[in-house]
PDB file of C-alpha atoms in Angstrom:
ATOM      1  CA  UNK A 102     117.310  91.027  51.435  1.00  0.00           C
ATOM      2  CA  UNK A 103     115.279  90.663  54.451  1.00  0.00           C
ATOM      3  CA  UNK A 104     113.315  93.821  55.928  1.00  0.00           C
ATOM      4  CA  UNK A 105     114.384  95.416  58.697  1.00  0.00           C
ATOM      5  CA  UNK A 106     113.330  95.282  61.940  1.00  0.00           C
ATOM      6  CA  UNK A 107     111.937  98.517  63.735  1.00  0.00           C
ATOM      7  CA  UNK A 108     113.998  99.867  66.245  1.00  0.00           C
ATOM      8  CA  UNK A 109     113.294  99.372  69.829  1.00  0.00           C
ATOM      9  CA  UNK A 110     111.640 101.639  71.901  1.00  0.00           C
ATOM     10  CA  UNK A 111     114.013 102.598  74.917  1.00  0.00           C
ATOM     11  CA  UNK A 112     112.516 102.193  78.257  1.00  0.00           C
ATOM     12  CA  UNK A 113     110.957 104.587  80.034  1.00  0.00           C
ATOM     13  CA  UNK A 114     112.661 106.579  83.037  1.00  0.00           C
ATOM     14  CA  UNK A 115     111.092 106.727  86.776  1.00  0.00           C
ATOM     15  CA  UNK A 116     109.466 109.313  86.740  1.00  0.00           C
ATOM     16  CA  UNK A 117     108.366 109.123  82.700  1.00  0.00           C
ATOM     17  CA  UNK A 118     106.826 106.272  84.085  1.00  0.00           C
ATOM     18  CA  UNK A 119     104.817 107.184  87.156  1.00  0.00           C
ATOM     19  CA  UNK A 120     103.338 109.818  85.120  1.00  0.00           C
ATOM     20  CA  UNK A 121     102.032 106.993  82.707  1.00  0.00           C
ATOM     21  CA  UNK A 122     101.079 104.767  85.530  1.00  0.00           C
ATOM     22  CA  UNK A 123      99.479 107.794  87.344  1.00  0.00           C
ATOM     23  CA  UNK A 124      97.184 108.923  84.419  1.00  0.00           C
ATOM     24  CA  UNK A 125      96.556 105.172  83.662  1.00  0.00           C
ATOM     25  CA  UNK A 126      95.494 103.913  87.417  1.00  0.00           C
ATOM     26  CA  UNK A 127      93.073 107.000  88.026  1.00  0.00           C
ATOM     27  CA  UNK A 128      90.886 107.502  84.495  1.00  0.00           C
ATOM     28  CA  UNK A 129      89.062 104.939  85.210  1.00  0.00           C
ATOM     29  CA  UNK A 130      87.659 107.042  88.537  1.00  0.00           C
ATOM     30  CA  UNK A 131      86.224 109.273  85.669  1.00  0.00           C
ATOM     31  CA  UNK A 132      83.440 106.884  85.503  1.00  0.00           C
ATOM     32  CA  UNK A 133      82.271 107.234  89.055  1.00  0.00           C
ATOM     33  CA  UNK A 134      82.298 111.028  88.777  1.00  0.00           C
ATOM     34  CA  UNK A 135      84.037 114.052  90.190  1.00  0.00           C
ATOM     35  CA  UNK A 136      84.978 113.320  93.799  1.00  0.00           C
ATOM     36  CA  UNK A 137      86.229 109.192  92.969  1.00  0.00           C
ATOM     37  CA  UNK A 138      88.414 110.441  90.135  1.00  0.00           C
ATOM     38  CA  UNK A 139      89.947 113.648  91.976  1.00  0.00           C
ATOM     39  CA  UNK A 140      90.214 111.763  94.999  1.00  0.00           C
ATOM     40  CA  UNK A 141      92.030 108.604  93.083  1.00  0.00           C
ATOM     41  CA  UNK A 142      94.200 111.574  91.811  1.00  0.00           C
ATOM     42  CA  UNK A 143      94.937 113.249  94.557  1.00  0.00           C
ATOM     43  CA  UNK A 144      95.659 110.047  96.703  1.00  0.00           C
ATOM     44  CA  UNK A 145      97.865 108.396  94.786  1.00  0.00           C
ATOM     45  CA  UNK A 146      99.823 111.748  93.193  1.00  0.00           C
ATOM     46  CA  UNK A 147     100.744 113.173  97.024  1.00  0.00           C
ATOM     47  CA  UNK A 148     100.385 110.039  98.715  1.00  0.00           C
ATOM     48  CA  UNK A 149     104.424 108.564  98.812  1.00  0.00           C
ATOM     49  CA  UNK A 150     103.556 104.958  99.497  1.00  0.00           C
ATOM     50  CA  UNK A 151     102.047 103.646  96.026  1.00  0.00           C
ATOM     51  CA  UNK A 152     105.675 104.676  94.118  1.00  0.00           C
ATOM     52  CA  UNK A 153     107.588 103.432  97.044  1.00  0.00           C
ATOM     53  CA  UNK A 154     106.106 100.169  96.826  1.00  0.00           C
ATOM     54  CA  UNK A 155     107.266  99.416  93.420  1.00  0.00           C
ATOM     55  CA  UNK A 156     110.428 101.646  94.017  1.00  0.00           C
ATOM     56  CA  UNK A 157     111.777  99.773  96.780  1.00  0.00           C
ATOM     57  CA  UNK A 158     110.667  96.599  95.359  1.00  0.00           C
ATOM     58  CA  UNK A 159     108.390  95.273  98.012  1.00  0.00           C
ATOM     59  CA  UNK A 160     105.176  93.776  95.296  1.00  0.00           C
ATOM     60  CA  UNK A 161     106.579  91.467  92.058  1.00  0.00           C
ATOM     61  CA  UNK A 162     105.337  88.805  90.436  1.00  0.00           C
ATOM     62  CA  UNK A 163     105.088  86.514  93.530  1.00  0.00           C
ATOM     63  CA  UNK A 164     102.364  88.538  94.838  1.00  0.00           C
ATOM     64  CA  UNK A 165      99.569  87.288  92.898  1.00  0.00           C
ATOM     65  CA  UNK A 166      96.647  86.846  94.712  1.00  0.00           C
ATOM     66  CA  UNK A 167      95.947  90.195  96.636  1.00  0.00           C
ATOM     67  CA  UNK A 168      93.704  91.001  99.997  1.00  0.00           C
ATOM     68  CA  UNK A 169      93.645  94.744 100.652  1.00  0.00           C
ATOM     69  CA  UNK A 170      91.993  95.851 103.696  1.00  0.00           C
ATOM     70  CA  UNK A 171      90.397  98.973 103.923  1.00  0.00           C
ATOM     71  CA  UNK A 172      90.348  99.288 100.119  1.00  0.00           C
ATOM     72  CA  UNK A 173      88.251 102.237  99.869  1.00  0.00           C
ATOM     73  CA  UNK A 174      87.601 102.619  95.831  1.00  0.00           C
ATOM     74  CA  UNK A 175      89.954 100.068  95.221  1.00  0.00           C
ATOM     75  CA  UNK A 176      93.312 102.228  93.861  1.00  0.00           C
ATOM     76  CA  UNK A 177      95.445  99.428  94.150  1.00  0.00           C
ATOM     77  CA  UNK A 178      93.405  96.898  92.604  1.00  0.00           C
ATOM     78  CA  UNK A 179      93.718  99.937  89.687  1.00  0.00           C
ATOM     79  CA  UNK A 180      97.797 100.379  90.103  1.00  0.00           C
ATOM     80  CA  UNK A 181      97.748  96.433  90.067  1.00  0.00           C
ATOM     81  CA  UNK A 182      95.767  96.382  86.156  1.00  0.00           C
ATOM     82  CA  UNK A 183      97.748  99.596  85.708  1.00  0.00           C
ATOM     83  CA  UNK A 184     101.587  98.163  86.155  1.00  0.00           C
ATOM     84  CA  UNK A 185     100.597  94.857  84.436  1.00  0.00           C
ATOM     85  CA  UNK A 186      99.542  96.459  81.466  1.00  0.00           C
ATOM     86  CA  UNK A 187     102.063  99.098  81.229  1.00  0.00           C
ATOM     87  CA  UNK A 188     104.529  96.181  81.791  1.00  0.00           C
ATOM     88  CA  UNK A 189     103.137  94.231  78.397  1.00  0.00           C
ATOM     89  CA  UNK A 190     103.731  97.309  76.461  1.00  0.00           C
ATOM     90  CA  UNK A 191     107.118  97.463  77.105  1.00  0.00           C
ATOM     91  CA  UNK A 192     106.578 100.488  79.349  1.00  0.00           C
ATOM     92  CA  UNK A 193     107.962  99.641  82.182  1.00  0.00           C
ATOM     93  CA  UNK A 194     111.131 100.696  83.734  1.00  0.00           C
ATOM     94  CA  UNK A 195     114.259  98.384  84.359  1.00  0.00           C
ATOM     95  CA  UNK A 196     114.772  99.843  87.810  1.00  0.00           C
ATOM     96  CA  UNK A 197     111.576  98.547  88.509  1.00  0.00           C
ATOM     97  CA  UNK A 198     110.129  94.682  89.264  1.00  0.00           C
ATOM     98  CA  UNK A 199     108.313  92.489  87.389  1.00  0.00           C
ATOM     99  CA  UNK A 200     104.806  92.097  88.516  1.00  0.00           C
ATOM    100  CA  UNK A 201     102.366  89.797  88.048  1.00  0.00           C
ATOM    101  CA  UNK A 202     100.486  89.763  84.622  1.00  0.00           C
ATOM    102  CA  UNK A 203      96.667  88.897  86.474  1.00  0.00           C
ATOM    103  CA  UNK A 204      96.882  89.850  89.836  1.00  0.00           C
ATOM    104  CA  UNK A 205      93.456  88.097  91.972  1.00  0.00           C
ATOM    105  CA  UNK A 206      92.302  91.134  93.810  1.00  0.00           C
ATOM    106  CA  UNK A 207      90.061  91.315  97.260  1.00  0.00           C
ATOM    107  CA  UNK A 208      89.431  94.552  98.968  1.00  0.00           C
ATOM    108  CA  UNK A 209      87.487  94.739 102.022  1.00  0.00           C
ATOM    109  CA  UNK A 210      86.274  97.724 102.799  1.00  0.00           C
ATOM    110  CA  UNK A 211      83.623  99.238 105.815  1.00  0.00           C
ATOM    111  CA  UNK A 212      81.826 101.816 103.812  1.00  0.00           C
ATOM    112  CA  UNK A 213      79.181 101.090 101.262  1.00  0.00           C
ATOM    113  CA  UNK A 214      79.780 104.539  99.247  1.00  0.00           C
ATOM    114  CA  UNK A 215      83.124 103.755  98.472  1.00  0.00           C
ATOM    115  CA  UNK A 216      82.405 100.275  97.578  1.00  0.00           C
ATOM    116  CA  UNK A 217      79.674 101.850  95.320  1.00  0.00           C
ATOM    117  CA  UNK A 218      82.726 104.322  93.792  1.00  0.00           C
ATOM    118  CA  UNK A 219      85.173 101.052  93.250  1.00  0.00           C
ATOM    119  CA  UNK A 220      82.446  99.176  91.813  1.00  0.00           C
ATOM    120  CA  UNK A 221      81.755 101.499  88.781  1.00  0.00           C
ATOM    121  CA  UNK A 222      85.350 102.717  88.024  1.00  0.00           C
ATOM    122  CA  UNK A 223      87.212  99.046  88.354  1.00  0.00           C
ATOM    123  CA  UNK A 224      84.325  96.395  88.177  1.00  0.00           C
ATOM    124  CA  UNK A 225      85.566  96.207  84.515  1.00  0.00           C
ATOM    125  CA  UNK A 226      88.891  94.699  85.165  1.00  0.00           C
ATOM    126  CA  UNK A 227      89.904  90.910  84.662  1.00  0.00           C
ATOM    127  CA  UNK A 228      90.257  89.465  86.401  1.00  0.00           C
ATOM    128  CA  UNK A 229      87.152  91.077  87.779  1.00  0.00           C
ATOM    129  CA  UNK A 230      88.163  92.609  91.729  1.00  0.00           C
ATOM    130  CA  UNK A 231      86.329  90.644  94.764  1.00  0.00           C
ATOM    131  CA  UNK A 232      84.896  93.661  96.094  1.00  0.00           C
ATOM    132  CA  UNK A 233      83.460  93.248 100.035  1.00  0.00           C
ATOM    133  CA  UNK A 234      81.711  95.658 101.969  1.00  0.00           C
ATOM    134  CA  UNK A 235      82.735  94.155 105.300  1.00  0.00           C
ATOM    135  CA  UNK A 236      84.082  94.566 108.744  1.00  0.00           C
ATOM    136  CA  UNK A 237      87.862  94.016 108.523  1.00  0.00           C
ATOM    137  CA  UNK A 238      87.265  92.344 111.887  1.00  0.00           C
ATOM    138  CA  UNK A 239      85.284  89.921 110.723  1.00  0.00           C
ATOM    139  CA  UNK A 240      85.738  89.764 107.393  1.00  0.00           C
ATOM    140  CA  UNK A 241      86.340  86.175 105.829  1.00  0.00           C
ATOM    141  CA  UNK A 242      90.251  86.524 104.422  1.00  0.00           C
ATOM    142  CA  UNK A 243      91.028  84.484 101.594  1.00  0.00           C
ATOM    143  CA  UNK A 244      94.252  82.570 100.815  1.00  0.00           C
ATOM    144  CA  UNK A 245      96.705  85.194  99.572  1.00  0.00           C
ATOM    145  CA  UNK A 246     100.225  86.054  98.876  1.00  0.00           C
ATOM    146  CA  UNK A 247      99.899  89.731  99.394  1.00  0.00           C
ATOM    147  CA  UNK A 248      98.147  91.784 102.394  1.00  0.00           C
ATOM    148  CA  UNK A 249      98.204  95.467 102.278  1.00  0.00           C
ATOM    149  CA  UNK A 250      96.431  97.234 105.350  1.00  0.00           C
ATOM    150  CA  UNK A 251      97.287 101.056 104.792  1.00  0.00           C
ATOM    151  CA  UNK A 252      96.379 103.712 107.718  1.00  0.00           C
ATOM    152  CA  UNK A 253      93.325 101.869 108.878  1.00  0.00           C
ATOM    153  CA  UNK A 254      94.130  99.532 111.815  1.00  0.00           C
ATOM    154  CA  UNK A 255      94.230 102.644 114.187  1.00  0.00           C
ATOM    155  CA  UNK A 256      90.004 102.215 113.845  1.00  0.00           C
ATOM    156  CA  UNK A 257      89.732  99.489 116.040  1.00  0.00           C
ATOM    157  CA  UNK A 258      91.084  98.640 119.242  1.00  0.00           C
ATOM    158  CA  UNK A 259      94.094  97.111 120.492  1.00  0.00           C
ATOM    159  CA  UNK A 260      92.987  93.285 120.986  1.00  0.00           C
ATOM    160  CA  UNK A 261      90.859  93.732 117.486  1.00  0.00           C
ATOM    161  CA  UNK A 262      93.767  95.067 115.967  1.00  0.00           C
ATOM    162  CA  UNK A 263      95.379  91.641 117.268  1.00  0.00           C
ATOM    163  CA  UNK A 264      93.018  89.700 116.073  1.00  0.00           C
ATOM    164  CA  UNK A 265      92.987  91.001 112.664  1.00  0.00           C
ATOM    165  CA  UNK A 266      97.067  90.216 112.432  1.00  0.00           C
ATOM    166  CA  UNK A 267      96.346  87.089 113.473  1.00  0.00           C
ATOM    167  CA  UNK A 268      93.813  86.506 110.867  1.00  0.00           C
ATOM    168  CA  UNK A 269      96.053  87.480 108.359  1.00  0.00           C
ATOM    169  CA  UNK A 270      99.068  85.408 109.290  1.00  0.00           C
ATOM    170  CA  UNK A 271      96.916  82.180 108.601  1.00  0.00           C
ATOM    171  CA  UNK A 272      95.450  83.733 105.662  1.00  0.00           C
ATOM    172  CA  UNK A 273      98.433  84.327 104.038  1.00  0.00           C
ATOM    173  CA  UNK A 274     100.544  81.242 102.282  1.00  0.00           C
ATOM    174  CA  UNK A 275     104.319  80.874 102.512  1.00  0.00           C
ATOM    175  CA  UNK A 276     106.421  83.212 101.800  1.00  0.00           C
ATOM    176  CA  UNK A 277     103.331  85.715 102.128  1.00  0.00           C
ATOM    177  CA  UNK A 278     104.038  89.528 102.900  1.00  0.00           C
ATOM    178  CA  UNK A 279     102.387  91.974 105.026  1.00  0.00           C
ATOM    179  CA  UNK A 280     102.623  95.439 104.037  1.00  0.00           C
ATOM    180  CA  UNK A 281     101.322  97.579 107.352  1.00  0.00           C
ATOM    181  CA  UNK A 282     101.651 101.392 107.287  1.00  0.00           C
ATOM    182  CA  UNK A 283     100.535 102.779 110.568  1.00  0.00           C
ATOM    183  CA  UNK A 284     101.573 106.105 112.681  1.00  0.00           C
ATOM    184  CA  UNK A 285     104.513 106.211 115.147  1.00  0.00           C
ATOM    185  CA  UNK A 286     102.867 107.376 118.452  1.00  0.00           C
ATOM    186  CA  UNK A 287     106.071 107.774 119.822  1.00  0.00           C
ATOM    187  CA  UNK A 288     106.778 110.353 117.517  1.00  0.00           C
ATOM    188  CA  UNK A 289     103.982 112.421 119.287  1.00  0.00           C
ATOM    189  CA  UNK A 290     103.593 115.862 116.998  1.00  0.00           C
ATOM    190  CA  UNK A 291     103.799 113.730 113.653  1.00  0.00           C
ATOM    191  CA  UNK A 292     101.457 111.511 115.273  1.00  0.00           C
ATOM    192  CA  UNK A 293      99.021 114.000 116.023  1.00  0.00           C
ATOM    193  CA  UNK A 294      99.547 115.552 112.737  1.00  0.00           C
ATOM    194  CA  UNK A 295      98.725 112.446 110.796  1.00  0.00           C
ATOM    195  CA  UNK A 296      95.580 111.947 113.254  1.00  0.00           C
ATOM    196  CA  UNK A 297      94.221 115.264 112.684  1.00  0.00           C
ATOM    197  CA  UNK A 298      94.224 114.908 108.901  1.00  0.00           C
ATOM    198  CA  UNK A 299      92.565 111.810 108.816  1.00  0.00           C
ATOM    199  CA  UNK A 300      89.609 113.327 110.395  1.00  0.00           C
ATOM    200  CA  UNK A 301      89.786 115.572 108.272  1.00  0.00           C
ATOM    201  CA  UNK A 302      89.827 113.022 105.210  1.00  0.00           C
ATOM    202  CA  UNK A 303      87.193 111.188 107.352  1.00  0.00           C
ATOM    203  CA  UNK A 304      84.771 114.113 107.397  1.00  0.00           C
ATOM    204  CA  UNK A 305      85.422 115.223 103.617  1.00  0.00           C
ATOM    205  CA  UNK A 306      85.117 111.143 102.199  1.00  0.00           C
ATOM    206  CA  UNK A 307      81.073 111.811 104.249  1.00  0.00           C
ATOM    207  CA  UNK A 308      81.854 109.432 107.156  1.00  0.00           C
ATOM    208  CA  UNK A 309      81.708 109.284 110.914  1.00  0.00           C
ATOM    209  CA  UNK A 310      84.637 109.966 112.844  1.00  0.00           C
ATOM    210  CA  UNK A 311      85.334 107.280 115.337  1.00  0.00           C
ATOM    211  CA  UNK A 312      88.006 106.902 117.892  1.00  0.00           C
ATOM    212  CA  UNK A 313      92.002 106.374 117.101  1.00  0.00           C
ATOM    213  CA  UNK A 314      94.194 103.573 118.958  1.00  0.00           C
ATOM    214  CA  UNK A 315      97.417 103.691 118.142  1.00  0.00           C
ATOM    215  CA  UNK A 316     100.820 102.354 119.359  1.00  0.00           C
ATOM    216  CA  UNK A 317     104.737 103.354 119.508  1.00  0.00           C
ATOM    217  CA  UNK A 318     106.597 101.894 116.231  1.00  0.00           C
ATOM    218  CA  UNK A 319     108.373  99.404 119.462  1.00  0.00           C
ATOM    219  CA  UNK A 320     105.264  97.806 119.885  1.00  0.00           C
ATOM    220  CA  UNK A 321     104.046  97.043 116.119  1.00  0.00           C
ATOM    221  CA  UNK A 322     106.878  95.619 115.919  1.00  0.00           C
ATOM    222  CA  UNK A 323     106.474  93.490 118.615  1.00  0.00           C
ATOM    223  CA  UNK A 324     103.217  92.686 117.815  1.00  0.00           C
ATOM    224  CA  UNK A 325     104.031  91.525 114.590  1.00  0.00           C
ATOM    225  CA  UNK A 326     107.186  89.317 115.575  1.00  0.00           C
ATOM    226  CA  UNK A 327     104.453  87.507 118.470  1.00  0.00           C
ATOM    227  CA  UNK A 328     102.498  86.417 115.573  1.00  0.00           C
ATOM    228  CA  UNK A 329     105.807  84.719 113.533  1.00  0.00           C
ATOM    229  CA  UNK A 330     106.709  87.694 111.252  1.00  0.00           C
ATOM    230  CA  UNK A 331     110.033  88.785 110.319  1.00  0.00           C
ATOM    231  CA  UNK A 332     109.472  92.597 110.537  1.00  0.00           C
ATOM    232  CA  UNK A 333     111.387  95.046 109.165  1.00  0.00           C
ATOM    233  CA  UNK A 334     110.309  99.715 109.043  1.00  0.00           C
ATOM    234  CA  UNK A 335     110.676 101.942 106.036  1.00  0.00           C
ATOM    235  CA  UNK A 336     109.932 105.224 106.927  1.00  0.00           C
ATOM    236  CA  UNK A 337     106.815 105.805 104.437  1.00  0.00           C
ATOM    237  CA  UNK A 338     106.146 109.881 104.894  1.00  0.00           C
ATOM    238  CA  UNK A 339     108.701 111.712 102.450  1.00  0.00           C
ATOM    239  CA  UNK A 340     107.339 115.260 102.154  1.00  0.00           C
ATOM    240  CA  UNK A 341     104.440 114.806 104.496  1.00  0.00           C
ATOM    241  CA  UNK A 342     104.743 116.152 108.052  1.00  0.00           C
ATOM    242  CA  UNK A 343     103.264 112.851 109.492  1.00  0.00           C
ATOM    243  CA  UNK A 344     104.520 109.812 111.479  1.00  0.00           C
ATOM    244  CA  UNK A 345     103.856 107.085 109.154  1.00  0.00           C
ATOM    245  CA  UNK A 346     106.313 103.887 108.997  1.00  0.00           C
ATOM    246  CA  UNK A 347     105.287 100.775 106.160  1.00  0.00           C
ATOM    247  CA  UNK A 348     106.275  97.827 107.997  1.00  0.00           C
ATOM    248  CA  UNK A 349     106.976  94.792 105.807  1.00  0.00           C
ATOM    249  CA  UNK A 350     106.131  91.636 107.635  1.00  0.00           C
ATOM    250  CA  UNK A 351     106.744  88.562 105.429  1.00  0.00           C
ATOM    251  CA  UNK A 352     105.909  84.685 107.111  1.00  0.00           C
ATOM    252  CA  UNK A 353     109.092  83.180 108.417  1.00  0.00           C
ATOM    253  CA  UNK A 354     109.323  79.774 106.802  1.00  0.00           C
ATOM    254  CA  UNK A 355     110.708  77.051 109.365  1.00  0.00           C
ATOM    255  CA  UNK A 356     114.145  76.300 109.429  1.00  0.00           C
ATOM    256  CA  UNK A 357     115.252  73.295 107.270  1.00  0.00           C
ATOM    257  CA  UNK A 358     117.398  70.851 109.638  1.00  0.00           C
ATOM    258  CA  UNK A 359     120.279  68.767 107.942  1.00  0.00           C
TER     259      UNK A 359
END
């Protein structure tokens, strides 16, 4: 008679999950002390647009080489490590995408401290991160599948903020994706909500508060679509009282004539 095989473990629910995922991307802030690992916690427990990501499907396993702009202390390259391993446990939800098992990680990021902060809690991973302190303006910007610029393109100015899309549309290989959150100026109390509390952040995180540009959600839009994107908004501020829309620009292959 031949043994019996164990039973299998049922998948975890949602929210089951994120809890895991949650306690799994930020221990590893522990390591850089105190303020990275309450931070880390705080960010990405309050913050709606790391679940939504996954939730609405917008990073799988086609995303696997990964430029993140403004990366601070690198949390996503830490939800990246996080989802893949929770994913080769068997711990990951079937609501959920696949994503990829190794995911090549750059973040780019202005200030040294947090570089410093990303370094010790995430230099461990493999494959190790590509960690830059750089100007996002000048940055070099690897070949990629995945950009993620979140609530930082508001720092410089309109024609940098051009150039930097532009940058990123030739930096990014076909079928690449853009994931942009930015504030609505046209919604003008969120928007000065939102701007408030990141100088607020801004002053807390021991940094210089510099001018804002920002634009109406019309013109991102716009801006994107010049530079051959195929835009479309998900509002990305559930439970916040900002003005923040994640636009998801993916490179519009050309069109294959019969």
């Amino acid at each position: 008679m031949s043994a019996s095989k164990p039973p299998t473990q049922p998948l975890p629910q949602p929210d089951t999950a994120w809890r895991e995922l949650h306690e799994a991307a930020t221990l590893p802030y522990k390591t850089a002390g105190n303020f990275a690992w309450r931070f880390a916690r705080g960010k990405l427990g309050r913050d709606p647009v790391f679940r939504g990501l996954i939730e609405r499907r917008l990073i799988d396993a086609r995303h696997a080489r990964v430029v993140d702009i403004g990366c601070g202390q690198g949390l996503f390259a830490s939800l990246l490590a996080s989802m893949s391993a929770m994913q080769a446990k068997g711990r990951w939800p079937a609501s959920w995408p696949a994503t990829t098992a190794a995911a090549q990680y750059t973040g780019i990021e202005l200030m040294p401290k947090d570089i410093a902060r990303a370094q010790a809690s995430i230099g461990h991973l493999r494959p190790a991160p590509r960690l830059l302190c750089a100007d996002m303006c000048n940055a070099d910007l690897p070949a990629c599948d995945l950009v993620v610029i979140l609530d930082v393109l508001h720092y410089v100015d309109i024609p940098a903020q051009n150039d930097v899309l532009r940058r990123v549309r030739d930096a990014l290989q076909p079928e690449g994706r853009l994931l942009l959150r930015v504030g609505d100026a046209s919604d003008r109390r969120g928007f000065a909500v939102s701007q408030w509390v990141d100088r607020m952040v801004t002053r807390i995180r021991g940094h210089k508060v510099s001018p804002t540009w920002g634009r109406p959600l019309s013109a991102w839009v716009a801006a994107l679509e010049g530079f051959g994107f195929k835009v479309h908004s998900v509002p990305m501020s559930q439970g916040t009282p900002f003005a923040n829309v994640l636009l998801v620009a993916d490179i519009c292959l050309p069109e294959v004539k019969e």
